[in-house]
PDB file of C-alpha atoms in Angstrom:
ATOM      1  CA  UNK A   1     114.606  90.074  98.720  1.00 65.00           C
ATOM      2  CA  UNK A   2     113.393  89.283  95.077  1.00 83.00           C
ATOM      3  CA  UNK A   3     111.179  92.828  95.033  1.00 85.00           C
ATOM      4  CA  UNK A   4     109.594  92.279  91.754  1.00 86.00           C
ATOM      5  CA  UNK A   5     108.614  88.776  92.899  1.00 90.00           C
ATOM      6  CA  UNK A   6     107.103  90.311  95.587  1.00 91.00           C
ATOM      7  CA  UNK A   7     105.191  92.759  94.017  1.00 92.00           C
ATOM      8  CA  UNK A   8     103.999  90.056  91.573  1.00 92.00           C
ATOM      9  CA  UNK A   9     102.827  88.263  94.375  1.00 92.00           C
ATOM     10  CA  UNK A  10     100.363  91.026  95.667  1.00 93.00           C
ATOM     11  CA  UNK A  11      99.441  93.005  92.615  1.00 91.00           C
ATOM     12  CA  UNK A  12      96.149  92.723  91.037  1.00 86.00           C
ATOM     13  CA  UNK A  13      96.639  93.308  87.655  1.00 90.00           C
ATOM     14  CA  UNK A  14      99.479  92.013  85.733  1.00 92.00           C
ATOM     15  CA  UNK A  15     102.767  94.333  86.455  1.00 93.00           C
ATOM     16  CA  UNK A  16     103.648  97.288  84.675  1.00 95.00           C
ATOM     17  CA  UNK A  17     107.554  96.202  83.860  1.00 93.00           C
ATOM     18  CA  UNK A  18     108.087  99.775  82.813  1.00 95.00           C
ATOM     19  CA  UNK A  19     106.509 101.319  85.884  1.00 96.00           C
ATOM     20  CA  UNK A  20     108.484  98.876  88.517  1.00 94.00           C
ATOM     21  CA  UNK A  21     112.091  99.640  86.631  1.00 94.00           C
ATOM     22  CA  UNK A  22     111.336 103.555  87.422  1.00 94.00           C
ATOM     23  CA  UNK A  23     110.236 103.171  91.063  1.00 94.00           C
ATOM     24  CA  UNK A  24     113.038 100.700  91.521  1.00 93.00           C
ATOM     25  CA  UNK A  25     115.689 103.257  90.586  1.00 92.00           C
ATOM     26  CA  UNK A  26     113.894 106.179  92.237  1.00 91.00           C
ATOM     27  CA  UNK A  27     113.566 104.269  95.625  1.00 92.00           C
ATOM     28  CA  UNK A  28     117.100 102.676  95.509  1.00 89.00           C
ATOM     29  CA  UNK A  29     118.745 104.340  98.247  1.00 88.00           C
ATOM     30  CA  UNK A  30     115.275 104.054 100.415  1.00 87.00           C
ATOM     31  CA  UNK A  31     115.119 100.327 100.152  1.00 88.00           C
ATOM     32  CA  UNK A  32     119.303  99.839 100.782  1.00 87.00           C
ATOM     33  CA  UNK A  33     118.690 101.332 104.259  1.00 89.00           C
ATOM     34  CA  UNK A  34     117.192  98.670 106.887  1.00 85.00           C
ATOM     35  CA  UNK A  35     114.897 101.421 109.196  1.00 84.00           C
ATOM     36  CA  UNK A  36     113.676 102.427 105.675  1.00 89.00           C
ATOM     37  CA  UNK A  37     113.035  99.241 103.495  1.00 92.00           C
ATOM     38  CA  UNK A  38     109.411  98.820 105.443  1.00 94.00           C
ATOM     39  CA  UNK A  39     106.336 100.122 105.512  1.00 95.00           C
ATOM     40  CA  UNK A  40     105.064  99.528 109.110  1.00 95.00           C
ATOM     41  CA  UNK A  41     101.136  99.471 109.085  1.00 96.00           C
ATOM     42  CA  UNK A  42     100.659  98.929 113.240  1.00 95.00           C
ATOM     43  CA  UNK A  43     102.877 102.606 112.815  1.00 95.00           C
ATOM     44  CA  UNK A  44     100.393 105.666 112.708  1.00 96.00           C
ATOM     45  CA  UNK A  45     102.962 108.147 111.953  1.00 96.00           C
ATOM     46  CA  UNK A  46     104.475 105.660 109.449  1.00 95.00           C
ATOM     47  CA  UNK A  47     101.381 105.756 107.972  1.00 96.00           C
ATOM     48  CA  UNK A  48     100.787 109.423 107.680  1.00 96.00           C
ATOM     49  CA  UNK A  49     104.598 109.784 106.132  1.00 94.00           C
ATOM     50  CA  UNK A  50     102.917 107.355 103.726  1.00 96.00           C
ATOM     51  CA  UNK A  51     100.372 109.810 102.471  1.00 97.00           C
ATOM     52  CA  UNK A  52     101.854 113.003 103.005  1.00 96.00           C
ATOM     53  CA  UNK A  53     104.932 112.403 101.542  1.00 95.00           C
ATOM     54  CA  UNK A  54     103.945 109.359  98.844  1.00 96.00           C
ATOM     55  CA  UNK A  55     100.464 109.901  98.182  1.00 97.00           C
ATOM     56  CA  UNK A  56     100.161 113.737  98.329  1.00 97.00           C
ATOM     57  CA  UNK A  57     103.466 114.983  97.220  1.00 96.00           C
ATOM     58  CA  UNK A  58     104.897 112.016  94.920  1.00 95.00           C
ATOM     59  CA  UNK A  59     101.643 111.032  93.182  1.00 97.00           C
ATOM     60  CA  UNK A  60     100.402 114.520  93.913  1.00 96.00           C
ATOM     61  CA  UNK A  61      96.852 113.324  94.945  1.00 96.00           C
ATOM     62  CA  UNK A  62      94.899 116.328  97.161  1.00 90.00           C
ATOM     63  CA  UNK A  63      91.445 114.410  98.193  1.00 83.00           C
ATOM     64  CA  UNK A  64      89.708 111.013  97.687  1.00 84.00           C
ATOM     65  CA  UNK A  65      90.072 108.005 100.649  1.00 92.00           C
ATOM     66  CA  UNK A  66      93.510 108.458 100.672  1.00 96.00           C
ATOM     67  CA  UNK A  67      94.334 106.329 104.603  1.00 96.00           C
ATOM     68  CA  UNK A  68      91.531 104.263 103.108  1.00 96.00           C
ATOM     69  CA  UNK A  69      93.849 103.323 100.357  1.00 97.00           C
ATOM     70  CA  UNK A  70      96.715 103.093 102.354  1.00 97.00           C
ATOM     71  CA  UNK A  71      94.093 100.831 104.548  1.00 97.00           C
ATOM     72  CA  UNK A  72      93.274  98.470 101.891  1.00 97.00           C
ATOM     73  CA  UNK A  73      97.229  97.908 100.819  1.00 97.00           C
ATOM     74  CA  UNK A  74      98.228  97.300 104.496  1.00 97.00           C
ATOM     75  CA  UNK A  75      95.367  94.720 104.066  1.00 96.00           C
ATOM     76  CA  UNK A  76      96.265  93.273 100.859  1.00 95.00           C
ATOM     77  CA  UNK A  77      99.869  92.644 102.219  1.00 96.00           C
ATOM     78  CA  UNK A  78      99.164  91.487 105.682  1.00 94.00           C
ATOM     79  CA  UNK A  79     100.221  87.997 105.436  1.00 91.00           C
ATOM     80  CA  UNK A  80     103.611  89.463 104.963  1.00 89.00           C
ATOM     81  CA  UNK A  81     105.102  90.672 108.047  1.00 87.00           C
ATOM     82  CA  UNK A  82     108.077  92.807 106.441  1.00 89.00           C
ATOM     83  CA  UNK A  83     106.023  94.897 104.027  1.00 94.00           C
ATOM     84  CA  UNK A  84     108.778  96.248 101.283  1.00 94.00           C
ATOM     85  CA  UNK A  85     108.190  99.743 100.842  1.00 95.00           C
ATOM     86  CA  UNK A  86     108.755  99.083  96.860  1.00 95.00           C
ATOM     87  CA  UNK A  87     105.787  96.992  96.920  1.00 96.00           C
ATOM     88  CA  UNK A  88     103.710  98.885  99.035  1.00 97.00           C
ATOM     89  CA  UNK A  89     104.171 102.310  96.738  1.00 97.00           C
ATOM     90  CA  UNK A  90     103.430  99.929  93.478  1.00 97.00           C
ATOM     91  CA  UNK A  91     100.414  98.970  94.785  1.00 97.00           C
ATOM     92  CA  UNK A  92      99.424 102.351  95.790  1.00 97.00           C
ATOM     93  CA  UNK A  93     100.339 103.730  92.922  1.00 97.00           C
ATOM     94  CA  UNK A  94      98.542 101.244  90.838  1.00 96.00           C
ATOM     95  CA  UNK A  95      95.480 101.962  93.146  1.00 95.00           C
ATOM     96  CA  UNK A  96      95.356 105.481  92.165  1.00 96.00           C
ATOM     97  CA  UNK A  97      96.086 105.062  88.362  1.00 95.00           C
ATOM     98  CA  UNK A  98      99.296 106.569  88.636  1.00 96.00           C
ATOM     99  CA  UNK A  99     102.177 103.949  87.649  1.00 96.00           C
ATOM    100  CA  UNK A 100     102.461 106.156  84.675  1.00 95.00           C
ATOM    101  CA  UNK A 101     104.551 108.787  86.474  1.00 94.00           C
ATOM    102  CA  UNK A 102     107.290 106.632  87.143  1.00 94.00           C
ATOM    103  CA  UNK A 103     108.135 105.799  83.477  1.00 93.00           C
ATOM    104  CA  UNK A 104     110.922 107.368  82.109  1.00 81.00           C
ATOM    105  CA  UNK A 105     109.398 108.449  78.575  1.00 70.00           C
TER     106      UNK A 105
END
């Protein structure tokens, strides 16, 4: 899977090159492992790993509509059956204002 052709494909704004290189490395080992490499939306407990462990502890977000987030990105990708988990953090991430935190400065 081409994953930065796939997050150009969903993202909204024109993609933060910088931002995509750091999640890429930081998520390697996630997205080499085929139980891991997907975000399952029909998944309820997939979906609360999503913003316990992504949205609260990675982008360190405590409040705001944080499933309704999560909501609008299973949206956004739902003509996409296998929803890479490297695009599905990007777009959260860019969501929230946070690609920042995964350049390496």
């Amino acid at each position: 899977m081409d994953h930065l052709a796939d997050v150009k494909k969903f993202a909204k704004k024109p993609l933060n090159e910088a931002a995509f290189a750091g999640m890429a490395k930081s998520y390697a080992l996630v997205m080499g492992k085929p139980d891991t490499r997907y975000v399952a939306c029909s998944d309820p407990a997939e979906l609360d790993r999503v913003r316990e462990n992504f949205l609260k502890k990675k982008l360190g977000l405590k409040s705001g509509d944080l499933d309704g987030s999560i909501k609008a990105v299973c949206e956004q990708m739902k003509e996409d059956r296998t929803k890479s988990r490297l695009t599905f953090y990007y777009l959260l991430a860019e969501h929230h204002g946070k690609l920042d935190l995964f350049i390496k400065k």
